Coordinates of N, CA and C and ligand atoms in Angstrom, one line a residue:
M276 N 102.4 75.3 111.8 CA 101.0 75.0 111.8 C 100.1 76.1 112.4
V277 N 99.3 76.6 111.7 CA 98.6 77.8 112.0 C 97.2 77.1 112.4
D278 N 96.6 77.8 113.5 CA 95.3 77.2 113.8 C 94.5 78.3 114.3
A279 N 93.3 78.0 115.0 CA 92.3 79.1 115.2 C 92.7 80.1 116.4
K280 N 93.9 79.4 117.2 CA 94.3 80.3 118.3 C 95.4 81.3 117.7
T281 N 96.1 80.6 116.6 CA 97.2 81.6 116.3 C 97.1 82.4 115.0
V282 N 96.0 81.9 114.3 CA 95.6 82.9 113.0 C 95.6 84.3 113.4
K283 N 96.2 85.3 112.6 CA 96.0 86.7 113.0 C 94.7 87.3 112.2
V284 N 94.0 88.0 113.1 CA 92.8 88.6 112.6 C 93.2 90.0 112.5
F285 N 92.9 90.4 111.1 CA 92.9 91.8 110.8 C 91.5 92.4 110.4
A286 N 91.3 93.6 110.9 CA 90.3 94.4 110.8 C 90.2 95.1 109.4
H287 N 89.7 94.8 108.4 CA 89.7 95.4 107.3 C 88.9 96.7 107.3
R288 N 89.9 97.8 107.0 CA 89.5 99.3 107.1 C 89.0 99.5 108.4
G289 N 89.5 98.8 109.4 CA 89.3 98.9 110.8 C 87.9 98.0 111.2
G290 N 87.5 97.6 110.2 CA 86.3 96.8 110.4 C 84.9 97.2 110.0
R291 N 84.6 97.0 108.6 CA 83.5 97.7 108.1 C 82.1 97.5 108.4
E292 N 82.0 96.4 109.0 CA 80.5 96.0 109.5 C 80.3 96.7 110.8
W293 N 81.1 97.2 111.5 CA 80.4 97.7 112.8 C 80.7 99.2 113.1
A294 N 81.3 99.8 112.1 CA 81.6 101.2 111.9 C 81.9 101.8 110.8
P295 N 81.9 103.2 110.4 CA 82.2 103.6 109.0 C 83.7 103.3 108.9
E296 N 83.9 102.8 107.7 CA 85.3 102.3 107.4 C 86.3 103.4 107.4
N297 N 87.7 103.1 107.8 CA 88.7 103.9 107.9 C 88.5 104.9 108.9
T298 N 87.6 104.9 109.8 CA 87.4 105.9 110.9 C 88.2 105.6 112.1
M299 N 88.4 106.8 112.8 CA 89.0 106.7 114.4 C 87.9 105.7 115.0
A300 N 86.6 105.7 114.8 CA 85.5 104.8 115.6 C 85.9 103.4 115.3
A301 N 85.9 103.2 114.1 CA 86.4 101.8 113.6 C 87.7 101.3 114.3
F302 N 88.8 102.2 114.1 CA 89.9 101.7 114.7 C 90.1 101.5 116.4
R303 N 89.1 102.2 116.9 CA 88.9 102.2 118.3 C 88.3 100.9 118.8
Q304 N 87.4 100.6 118.1 CA 86.8 99.3 118.3 C 87.5 98.1 118.1
A305 N 88.2 98.2 117.0 CA 89.3 97.0 116.6 C 90.1 96.9 117.8
L306 N 90.7 98.2 118.2 CA 91.7 97.9 119.5 C 90.9 97.3 120.7
D307 N 89.8 97.7 120.9 CA 88.9 97.2 122.1 C 88.9 95.6 122.0
L308 N 88.5 95.2 120.8 CA 88.4 93.8 120.5 C 89.7 93.0 120.8
R309 N 90.8 93.7 120.6 CA 92.1 93.1 120.6 C 92.4 92.4 119.3
V310 N 92.2 93.1 118.4 CA 92.4 92.3 117.0 C 94.0 92.2 116.9
D311 N 94.4 91.4 116.2 CA 95.9 91.2 115.7 C 96.5 92.3 115.1
G312 N 95.4 92.9 114.1 CA 96.1 93.8 113.2 C 94.8 94.6 112.7
I313 N 95.0 96.0 112.0 CA 94.3 96.4 111.2 C 94.8 97.0 110.0
E314 N 93.9 96.9 109.1 CA 94.4 97.1 107.8 C 93.6 98.7 107.3
L315 N 94.3 99.6 106.8 CA 93.7 100.7 106.5 C 94.3 101.2 105.0
D316 N 93.7 102.2 104.5 CA 94.2 102.7 103.2 C 94.6 104.1 103.2
V317 N 95.6 104.6 102.6 CA 96.2 105.7 102.7 C 96.1 106.4 101.2
Q318 N 95.9 107.9 101.4 CA 96.1 108.7 100.1 C 96.4 110.0 100.6
R319 N 96.6 110.8 99.7 CA 97.1 112.3 100.0 C 96.1 113.3 99.3
C320 N 95.9 114.2 100.3 CA 95.1 115.4 100.1 C 96.0 116.5 99.3
S321 N 95.2 117.7 98.9 CA 96.0 118.7 98.0 C 97.2 119.4 98.8
T322 N 96.9 119.4 100.1 CA 97.9 120.1 100.9 C 99.0 119.3 101.4
G323 N 98.9 118.0 100.9 CA 100.1 117.2 101.3 C 99.9 116.1 102.5
E324 N 98.9 116.2 103.2 CA 98.7 115.3 104.4 C 98.3 113.9 103.9
L325 N 98.9 113.2 104.7 CA 98.5 111.7 104.2 C 97.2 111.2 105.1
V326 N 96.3 111.0 104.5 CA 94.9 110.7 105.3 C 94.5 109.5 104.9
V327 N 93.7 108.7 105.9 CA 93.2 107.4 105.9 C 91.8 107.3 104.9
F328 N 91.8 106.8 103.9 CA 90.5 106.9 102.9 C 90.7 106.0 101.9
H329 N 89.6 105.2 101.6 CA 89.7 104.0 100.6 C 89.5 104.6 99.5
D330 N 88.4 105.2 98.8 CA 88.1 105.6 97.6 C 89.0 106.9 97.2
E331 N 89.1 107.0 96.0 CA 89.8 108.2 95.5 C 88.8 109.3 95.3
D332 N 87.5 108.9 95.4 CA 86.5 109.9 95.3 C 85.8 110.0 96.7
L333 N 85.5 111.2 96.9 CA 84.9 111.4 98.2 C 83.3 111.1 98.5
S334 N 82.6 110.8 97.4 CA 81.1 110.8 97.5 C 80.5 109.6 98.2
R335 N 81.1 108.3 98.1 CA 80.6 107.1 98.6 C 80.6 107.2 100.4
T336 N 81.6 107.7 100.7 CA 81.9 107.7 102.3 C 82.0 108.9 103.0
T337 N 81.7 110.1 102.3 CA 81.5 111.5 103.0 C 80.4 112.4 102.5
N338 N 80.0 113.5 102.9 CA 79.2 114.1 102.3 C 79.8 115.1 101.3
G339 N 81.0 115.0 101.0 CA 81.8 115.8 100.0 C 81.7 115.0 98.7
V340 N 82.2 115.9 97.6 CA 82.3 115.5 96.1 C 83.7 115.8 95.7
G341 N 84.2 115.0 94.4 CA 85.3 115.2 94.1 C 86.5 114.2 94.6
L342 N 87.6 114.6 94.1 CA 88.7 113.7 94.5 C 89.5 114.2 95.7
V343 N 89.8 113.3 96.4 CA 90.7 113.3 97.8 C 91.7 114.2 97.3
A344 N 92.4 114.0 96.4 CA 93.7 114.7 95.7 C 93.5 116.2 95.5
D345 N 92.2 116.5 95.4 CA 92.0 117.8 95.1 C 91.4 118.8 96.3
V346 N 91.2 117.9 97.3 CA 90.9 118.8 98.4 C 91.9 119.3 99.4
S347 N 91.9 120.3 100.2 CA 92.7 120.6 101.1 C 92.4 119.9 102.4
F348 N 93.4 119.9 103.3 CA 93.0 119.2 104.6 C 92.0 119.7 105.1
D349 N 92.0 121.2 105.3 CA 90.8 122.0 106.0 C 89.4 121.5 105.5
E350 N 89.4 121.4 104.2 CA 88.2 121.0 103.5 C 87.9 119.7 103.9
L351 N 88.6 118.8 103.8 CA 88.5 117.3 104.0 C 88.0 117.2 105.5
R352 N 88.6 117.9 106.3 CA 88.2 117.9 107.9 C 86.7 118.3 108.2
R353 N 86.3 119.2 107.2 CA 84.9 119.7 107.5 C 83.8 118.6 107.1
L354 N 84.3 117.3 106.4 CA 83.4 116.6 105.9 C 82.9 115.6 107.1
D355 N 81.7 115.1 106.6 CA 81.1 114.0 107.6 C 81.6 112.6 107.1
A356 N 82.3 112.0 107.8 CA 82.6 110.6 107.1 C 81.8 109.4 107.9
G357 N 80.8 109.8 108.7 CA 80.2 108.9 109.5 C 78.7 108.6 109.2
S358 N 78.0 109.9 109.0 CA 76.6 109.7 108.7 C 76.0 108.8 107.6
W359 N 76.9 108.4 106.4 CA 76.5 107.6 105.3 C 76.4 106.2 106.0
F360 N 77.0 105.9 107.2 CA 77.0 104.4 107.5 C 75.8 104.5 108.6
D361 N 75.6 105.4 109.6 CA 74.6 105.3 110.5 C 74.6 106.7 111.2
K362 N 73.6 107.2 111.4 CA 73.4 108.5 112.0 C 74.2 108.6 113.4
E363 N 74.4 107.4 114.0 CA 75.1 107.2 115.5 C 76.7 107.9 115.1
F364 N 77.0 107.8 113.9 CA 78.6 108.2 113.6 C 78.6 109.6 113.0
K365 N 77.6 110.3 113.0 CA 77.4 111.7 112.4 C 78.5 112.4 113.1
G366 N 79.6 113.1 112.2 CA 80.5 114.0 112.5 C 81.8 113.3 112.6
E367 N 81.9 111.9 112.5 CA 83.0 111.2 112.3 C 84.0 112.0 111.1
K368 N 85.2 112.2 111.4 CA 86.2 112.8 110.4 C 86.9 111.7 109.7
V369 N 87.5 112.3 108.6 CA 88.5 111.5 108.0 C 89.9 111.5 108.7
P370 N 90.5 110.4 109.1 CA 91.6 110.6 110.2 C 92.7 110.9 109.3
T371 N 93.9 111.3 110.0 CA 95.2 111.3 109.2 C 95.7 110.1 109.6
L372 N 96.8 109.6 108.9 CA 97.6 108.4 109.2 C 98.3 108.5 110.7
E373 N 98.8 109.9 110.8 CA 99.4 110.2 111.9 C 98.7 110.0 113.1
E374 N 97.4 110.3 113.1 CA 96.4 110.0 114.2 C 96.2 108.8 114.4
V375 N 96.2 108.0 113.4 CA 96.1 106.4 113.6 C 97.3 106.0 114.1
L376 N 98.6 106.3 113.7 CA 99.7 105.6 114.3 C 99.5 106.1 115.7
N377 N 99.3 107.2 116.1 CA 99.5 107.7 117.7 C 98.2 106.9 118.4
L378 N 97.2 106.3 117.8 CA 96.2 105.6 118.4 C 96.5 104.1 118.6
V379 N 97.0 103.7 117.5 CA 97.5 102.3 117.6 C 98.7 101.9 118.5
D380 N 99.7 102.9 118.1 CA 100.9 103.0 119.0 C 101.4 101.5 119.5
G381 N 101.6 100.8 118.5 CA 102.2 99.5 118.5 C 101.1 98.4 119.3
K382 N 100.0 98.7 119.4 CA 99.1 97.6 120.1 C 98.6 96.5 119.2
C383 N 98.7 96.6 118.2 CA 98.5 95.6 117.0 C 99.4 96.0 115.7
I384 N 99.4 94.9 114.9 CA 100.0 95.1 113.6 C 99.2 96.2 112.9
L385 N 100.0 97.2 112.2 CA 99.1 98.0 111.3 C 99.4 97.9 109.7
N386 N 98.6 97.6 109.0 CA 98.9 97.2 107.6 C 98.3 98.4 106.8
I387 N 99.5 99.3 106.4 CA 99.1 100.4 105.7 C 99.0 100.2 104.2
E388 N 98.0 100.2 103.5 CA 97.8 100.1 102.2 C 98.1 101.5 101.4
V389 N 99.0 101.4 100.7 CA 99.1 102.9 99.9 C 98.3 102.7 98.8
K390 N 97.5 103.7 98.4 CA 96.6 103.7 97.4 C 97.4 104.6 96.3
N391 N 97.5 104.2 95.2 CA 98.3 105.0 94.1 C 97.7 104.6 92.7
A392 N 96.6 104.3 92.7 CA 95.9 104.1 91.3 C 94.4 104.0 91.7
P393 N 93.5 104.7 91.0 CA 93.7 105.5 89.6 C 94.6 106.7 89.8
V394 N 94.3 107.3 91.1 CA 95.2 108.5 91.2 C 96.5 108.2 91.5
S395 N 97.5 109.0 91.0 CA 98.8 108.7 91.3 C 99.4 109.8 92.1
Y396 N 100.0 109.5 93.3 CA 100.4 110.6 94.3 C 101.9 110.7 94.1
E397 N 102.5 111.2 93.3 CA 103.8 111.0 93.1 C 104.7 111.4 94.5
G398 N 105.6 110.5 94.7 CA 106.3 110.8 96.0 C 105.8 110.4 97.2
I399 N 104.5 109.6 97.2 CA 103.9 109.2 98.4 C 104.7 108.4 99.3
E400 N 105.7 107.6 98.7 CA 106.5 106.8 99.3 C 107.5 107.6 100.3
D401 N 107.9 108.6 99.8 CA 108.8 109.5 100.6 C 108.0 110.2 101.8
D402 N 106.6 110.5 101.6 CA 105.8 111.2 102.6 C 105.6 110.2 103.7
L403 N 105.4 108.8 103.1 CA 105.0 107.7 104.3 C 106.4 107.6 105.2
L404 N 107.5 107.4 104.4 CA 108.7 107.3 105.0 C 108.9 108.3 106.2
A405 N 108.7 109.4 105.6 CA 108.9 110.5 106.6 C 108.0 110.3 107.7
L406 N 106.7 110.0 107.6 CA 105.8 110.0 108.7 C 106.2 108.8 109.8
I407 N 106.4 107.8 109.2 CA 106.5 106.4 110.0 C 107.8 106.4 110.7
E408 N 109.1 107.2 110.2 CA 110.2 107.4 110.9 C 110.2 107.4 112.3
A409 N 109.4 108.3 112.8 CA 109.4 108.3 114.2 C 108.6 107.4 115.0
Y410 N 107.8 106.5 114.4 CA 106.8 105.6 114.9 C 107.8 104.5 115.6
P411 N 107.4 104.3 117.0 CA 108.5 103.5 117.9 C 108.2 102.2 117.8
H412 N 107.1 101.6 116.8 CA 107.0 100.3 116.5 C 107.2 99.7 115.3
P413 N 108.2 100.1 114.5 CA 108.3 99.8 113.1 C 108.2 98.3 112.8
E414 N 108.5 97.5 113.7 CA 108.3 96.2 113.5 C 107.0 95.6 113.3
T415 N 105.9 96.5 113.7 CA 104.5 95.9 113.8 C 104.0 96.5 112.5
L416 N 104.8 97.1 111.7 CA 104.2 97.9 110.4 C 104.1 96.6 109.1
I417 N 103.2 96.6 108.4 CA 103.3 96.1 107.0 C 102.7 97.0 106.0
I418 N 103.5 97.3 105.2 CA 103.1 98.1 104.1 C 102.9 97.5 102.9
S419 N 101.7 97.7 102.1 CA 101.0 96.9 101.0 C 100.7 98.1 100.1
S420 N 100.7 97.6 98.8 CA 100.1 98.3 97.8 C 99.7 97.5 96.5
F421 N 99.0 97.9 95.7 CA 98.7 97.2 94.4 C 99.7 97.9 93.4
D422 N 100.1 99.1 93.7 CA 101.4 99.5 92.9 C 102.6 99.0 93.1
H423 N 103.1 98.1 92.6 CA 104.2 97.3 93.0 C 105.3 98.3 92.9
Y424 N 105.4 99.4 91.9 CA 106.4 100.3 91.9 C 106.7 101.1 93.4
V425 N 105.5 101.2 93.8 CA 105.4 101.9 95.3 C 106.3 101.0 96.2
L426 N 105.9 99.5 96.0 CA 106.6 98.6 97.0 C 108.4 98.8 96.7
R427 N 108.7 98.7 95.4 CA 110.0 98.7 95.1 C 110.6 100.0 95.5
N428 N 110.1 101.0 95.5 CA 110.6 102.4 95.8 C 110.7 102.4 97.4
L429 N 109.8 101.9 97.8 CA 110.1 101.8 99.5 C 111.2 100.6 99.9
A430 N 111.4 99.6 99.1 CA 112.3 98.7 99.3 C 113.7 99.3 99.1
Q431 N 113.8 100.1 98.0 CA 115.0 100.7 97.8 C 115.5 101.7 98.9
R432 N 114.4 102.5 99.3 CA 114.7 103.5 100.1 C 114.8 103.0 101.7
A433 N 114.0 102.1 102.1 CA 114.2 101.8 103.6 C 113.7 100.4 103.7
P434 N 114.7 99.4 103.4 CA 114.4 98.0 103.5 C 114.1 97.5 104.8
Q435 N 114.4 98.4 105.8 CA 113.9 97.8 107.2 C 112.4 97.5 107.4
Y436 N 111.5 98.0 106.5 CA 110.1 97.8 106.7 C 109.4 96.6 106.1
Q437 N 108.7 96.0 106.6 CA 108.0 94.7 106.0 C 106.9 95.2 104.9
L438 N 107.2 94.5 103.9 CA 106.3 94.9 102.4 C 105.4 93.7 102.3
A439 N 104.3 93.9 101.8 CA 103.4 92.8 101.3 C 103.1 93.1 99.9
V440 N 103.0 92.1 99.2 CA 102.7 92.1 97.7 C 101.1 92.0 97.7
L441 N 100.5 92.9 97.2 CA 99.0 93.0 97.2 C 98.6 92.7 95.8
A442 N 97.7 91.6 95.5 CA 97.5 91.1 94.1 C 95.9 90.5 94.2
D443 N 95.5 90.6 93.1 CA 94.2 90.0 92.8 C 94.3 88.9 91.7
A444 N 95.5 88.1 91.9 CA 95.7 87.0 90.8 C 96.8 86.0 91.3
V445 N 96.9 84.9 90.6 CA 97.7 83.9 91.1 C 98.9 84.3 90.3
L446 N 100.0 84.5 91.1 CA 101.3 85.0 90.2 C 102.3 84.2 89.9
I447 N 102.9 84.2 88.6 CA 103.8 83.2 88.5 C 105.3 83.3 89.4
D448 N 105.5 82.4 89.9 CA 106.8 82.3 90.8 C 106.8 83.5 91.6
L449 N 105.6 83.7 92.6 CA 105.5 84.6 93.7 C 106.8 84.6 94.5
P450 N 107.3 83.6 95.1 CA 108.5 83.9 95.8 C 109.7 84.7 95.2
A451 N 109.9 84.4 94.0 CA 111.1 85.1 93.1 C 110.6 86.4 93.0
Y452 N 109.2 86.7 92.9 CA 108.9 88.1 92.4 C 108.9 88.9 93.8
A453 N 108.4 88.5 94.9 CA 108.4 89.0 95.9 C 109.9 89.3 96.5
A454 N 110.7 88.4 96.3 CA 112.3 88.7 96.7 C 112.7 89.9 95.8
T455 N 112.3 90.4 94.8 CA 112.8 91.6 94.2 C 112.5 92.7 94.8
F456 N 111.7 92.6 95.9 CA 111.7 93.8 96.7 C 111.5 93.3 98.2
G457 N 112.0 92.1 98.4 CA 112.3 91.6 99.8 C 111.0 91.5 100.4
A458 N 109.8 91.5 99.8 CA 108.5 91.5 100.5 C 108.4 90.2 101.4
R459 N 108.0 90.3 102.6 CA 107.7 89.3 103.7 C 106.4 88.7 103.6
Y460 N 105.5 89.4 102.9 CA 104.1 88.8 102.9 C 103.5 88.9 101.6
F461 N 102.5 88.1 101.4 CA 101.6 88.0 100.2 C 100.3 88.3 100.6
H462 N 99.5 89.2 100.2 CA 98.2 89.7 100.5 C 97.3 89.5 99.3
P463 N 96.9 88.4 99.0 CA 96.1 87.9 97.8 C 94.5 88.2 98.2
C464 N 93.6 88.6 97.0 CA 92.4 88.5 97.0 C 92.0 87.1 97.4
F465 N 91.1 86.7 98.4 CA 90.7 85.4 98.8 C 90.2 84.6 97.5
D466 N 89.7 85.2 96.6 CA 89.1 84.5 95.3 C 90.4 83.9 94.7
S467 N 91.6 84.5 94.7 CA 92.6 83.9 94.1 C 93.6 83.2 95.1
C468 N 93.4 82.8 96.1 CA 94.1 82.2 97.3 C 93.8 80.7 97.1
R469 N 94.9 79.9 97.1 CA 94.8 78.5 96.9 C 95.7 77.8 97.8
P470 N 95.4 76.8 98.3 CA 96.3 75.9 99.3 C 97.8 75.9 98.5
D471 N 98.0 75.7 97.2 CA 99.3 75.6 96.6 C 100.0 76.8 96.8
V472 N 99.3 77.9 96.5 CA 99.8 79.2 96.5 C 100.5 79.6 98.1
V473 N 99.5 79.0 99.2 CA 99.9 79.4 100.4 C 101.2 78.5 100.7
E474 N 101.1 77.4 100.3 CA 102.3 76.3 100.4 C 103.5 76.9 99.8
Q475 N 103.4 77.3 98.6 CA 104.6 77.9 98.1 C 105.2 79.2 98.7
C476 N 104.2 79.9 99.2 CA 104.9 81.2 100.1 C 105.4 80.5 101.1
H477 N 104.9 79.7 102.0 CA 105.5 79.2 103.2 C 106.7 78.2 103.0
Q478 N 106.9 77.9 102.0 CA 108.3 77.2 101.6 C 109.2 78.3 101.5
A479 N 108.9 79.4 101.1 CA 109.8 80.5 100.7 C 110.0 81.6 102.1
G480 N 109.2 81.3 103.1 CA 109.2 82.1 104.2 C 108.4 83.2 104.3
I481 N 107.3 83.2 103.1 CA 106.5 84.3 103.0 C 105.0 84.0 103.8
G482 N 104.7 85.1 104.7 CA 103.2 84.8 105.2 C 102.3 85.3 104.2
V483 N 101.2 84.6 104.3 CA 99.9 85.1 103.4 C 98.8 85.5 104.3
N484 N 98.1 86.7 104.0 CA 97.2 87.1 104.8 C 96.0 87.6 103.5
P485 N 95.2 86.6 103.4 CA 94.1 87.0 102.1 C 93.0 88.1 102.7
W486 N 92.4 88.8 101.8 CA 91.3 89.7 102.0 C 90.2 89.3 101.1
T487 N 89.1 89.8 101.1 CA 88.5 90.1 102.4 C 87.7 89.2 102.7
V488 N 87.9 88.2 103.8 CA 87.3 86.8 104.0 C 86.2 87.2 105.1
N489 N 85.0 87.1 104.5 CA 83.8 87.2 105.4 C 83.0 86.1 105.6
G490 N 82.5 85.6 106.7 CA 81.5 84.5 106.7 C 82.2 83.3 107.2
R491 N 81.5 82.4 108.0 CA 82.1 81.2 108.5 C 82.7 80.3 107.7
K492 N 82.0 79.8 106.3 CA 82.4 79.2 105.4 C 83.7 79.7 104.8
S493 N 84.0 80.9 104.5 CA 85.1 81.4 104.2 C 86.5 81.2 105.1
W494 N 86.0 81.6 106.5 CA 87.0 81.5 107.3 C 87.6 80.0 107.7
S495 N 86.6 79.1 107.6 CA 86.8 77.7 107.8 C 87.8 77.3 106.5
R496 N 87.6 77.7 105.4 CA 88.3 77.5 104.1 C 89.8 78.2 104.5
A497 N 89.7 79.2 104.9 CA 91.1 80.1 105.3 C 91.9 79.4 106.1
L498 N 91.3 79.0 107.2 CA 92.0 78.3 108.1 C 92.6 76.8 107.7
K499 N 91.8 76.1 107.0 CA 92.2 74.9 106.2 C 93.4 75.0 105.5
M500 N 93.3 76.2 104.7 CA 94.6 76.7 103.8 C 95.7 76.8 104.6
Q501 N 95.5 77.1 105.7 CA 96.7 77.3 106.6 C 97.3 78.8 106.3
V502 N 96.3 79.7 106.2 CA 96.9 81.2 105.9 C 97.3 81.8 107.2
D503 N 98.1 82.8 107.4 CA 98.8 83.4 108.5 C 97.7 84.2 109.2
G504 N 97.0 85.0 108.1 CA 96.1 86.0 108.7 C 94.9 86.2 107.9
I505 N 93.9 86.5 108.6 CA 92.4 86.6 107.7 C 92.2 88.2 107.8
V506 N 92.1 88.9 106.5 CA 91.6 90.3 106.6 C 90.0 90.2 106.4
T507 N 89.5 90.7 107.7 CA 87.9 90.8 107.3 C 87.1 92.0 107.8
D508 N 86.0 92.1 107.2 CA 85.2 93.3 107.5 C 84.5 93.0 109.0
D509 N 84.4 91.7 109.5 CA 83.8 91.5 110.5 C 84.5 90.8 111.6
P510 N 85.6 91.7 112.3 CA 86.4 91.0 113.0 C 86.0 90.4 114.3
E511 N 84.7 91.0 114.7 CA 84.1 90.6 116.0 C 83.5 89.2 115.8
D512 N 83.0 88.7 114.8 CA 82.3 87.6 114.7 C 83.4 86.6 114.3
L513 N 84.5 86.9 113.7 CA 85.7 86.0 113.4 C 86.3 85.7 114.7
M514 N 86.4 86.6 115.5 CA 87.1 86.4 117.0 C 86.1 85.3 117.7
V515 N 84.8 85.5 117.6 CA 83.7 84.7 118.2 C 84.0 83.4 117.5
F516 N 84.1 83.0 116.1 CA 84.0 82.0 115.5 C 85.5 81.1 115.8
L517 N 86.4 81.9 116.3 CA 87.7 81.2 116.6 C 87.8 81.1 117.8
G518 N 86.8 81.3 118.8 CA 86.9 81.0 120.1 C 87.7 81.9 120.9
R519 N 88.0 83.3 120.3 CA 88.9 84.1 121.0 C 88.1 85.4 121.6
A520 N 86.9 85.4 121.4 CA 86.1 86.5 122.1 C 84.7 86.2 122.2
V521 N 84.0 86.9 123.1 CA 82.5 86.7 123.3 C 81.7 88.0 122.4
A522 N 80.7 87.4 121.8 CA 80.0 88.4 121.2 C 79.6 89.8 122.0
V523 N 80.2 91.0 121.4 CA 79.8 92.3 122.1 C 78.3 92.7 121.9
T524 N 78.1 92.5 120.5 CA 76.6 93.0 120.2 C 75.7 91.8 120.0
V525 N 74.4 92.1 120.4 CA 73.6 90.8 120.1 C 72.8 91.0 118.7
Ligands
LIG211 O1 94.7 95.3 101.7 C1 93.8 94.4 101.5 C2 92.4 95.0 100.7 O2 92.2 96.3 101.5 C3 92.7 95.4 99.3 O3 91.6 96.1 98.6 O4 89.9 97.7 97.9 O5 89.5 96.9 100.1 O6 91.8 98.3 99.7 P1 90.7 97.3 99.0
LIG212 MG1 92.6 98.3 101.6

């Protein structure tokens, strides 16, 4: 039985309501709030570093242009990833996954979403495994991707990691499908998350963490559905809604 006390709160991209998404500023605030988990997106720049960034294109959330895949790490680091959100965050940088791993350091669950479409980062699974190999809290990692080949490759190379099937659909026989790569979680778009889907997953021992669930009505619906975790842009208000934090901002 999941309730307001036990449902896990995940800060989507670190919490998009309060800070520029996928930045250290957002992740620090999420940790200060003591969220149960942080979701972030990973891509690869031209010099091979795994960086935390949502879009394949730089223009929405930085002052740069072009593809993440085409810029070097030095070029990427010169970009401002904060001003587009608020001038208060001017100078915020695009973090590396390594920096976020060092910051989080097991303080909460880290859901690493591997972006591999529309840009395909060949061998990104190996880069990720090489990086998280030294992470001292592997049991707190959940790796997800819309590219299920990535999940399958990870499962074949390193079955010790928890995987989540990421999808925007009601899948046929999800438990059987998830079992093909030993996935322990299903991360559905909230629009395709239904009580029978949650029930089916739970019967197979699969946890369900839908995204992106914003606002009281949706949070109530998610709780009623008995989801295990709620991935939200607004973790602060969700914590207040659940009776687990006092509002920090007015
Ligand atoms: O991982 C859940 C969610 O983040 C997937 O969608 O586009 O926000 O990365 P997106
Ligand atoms: Mg994501």
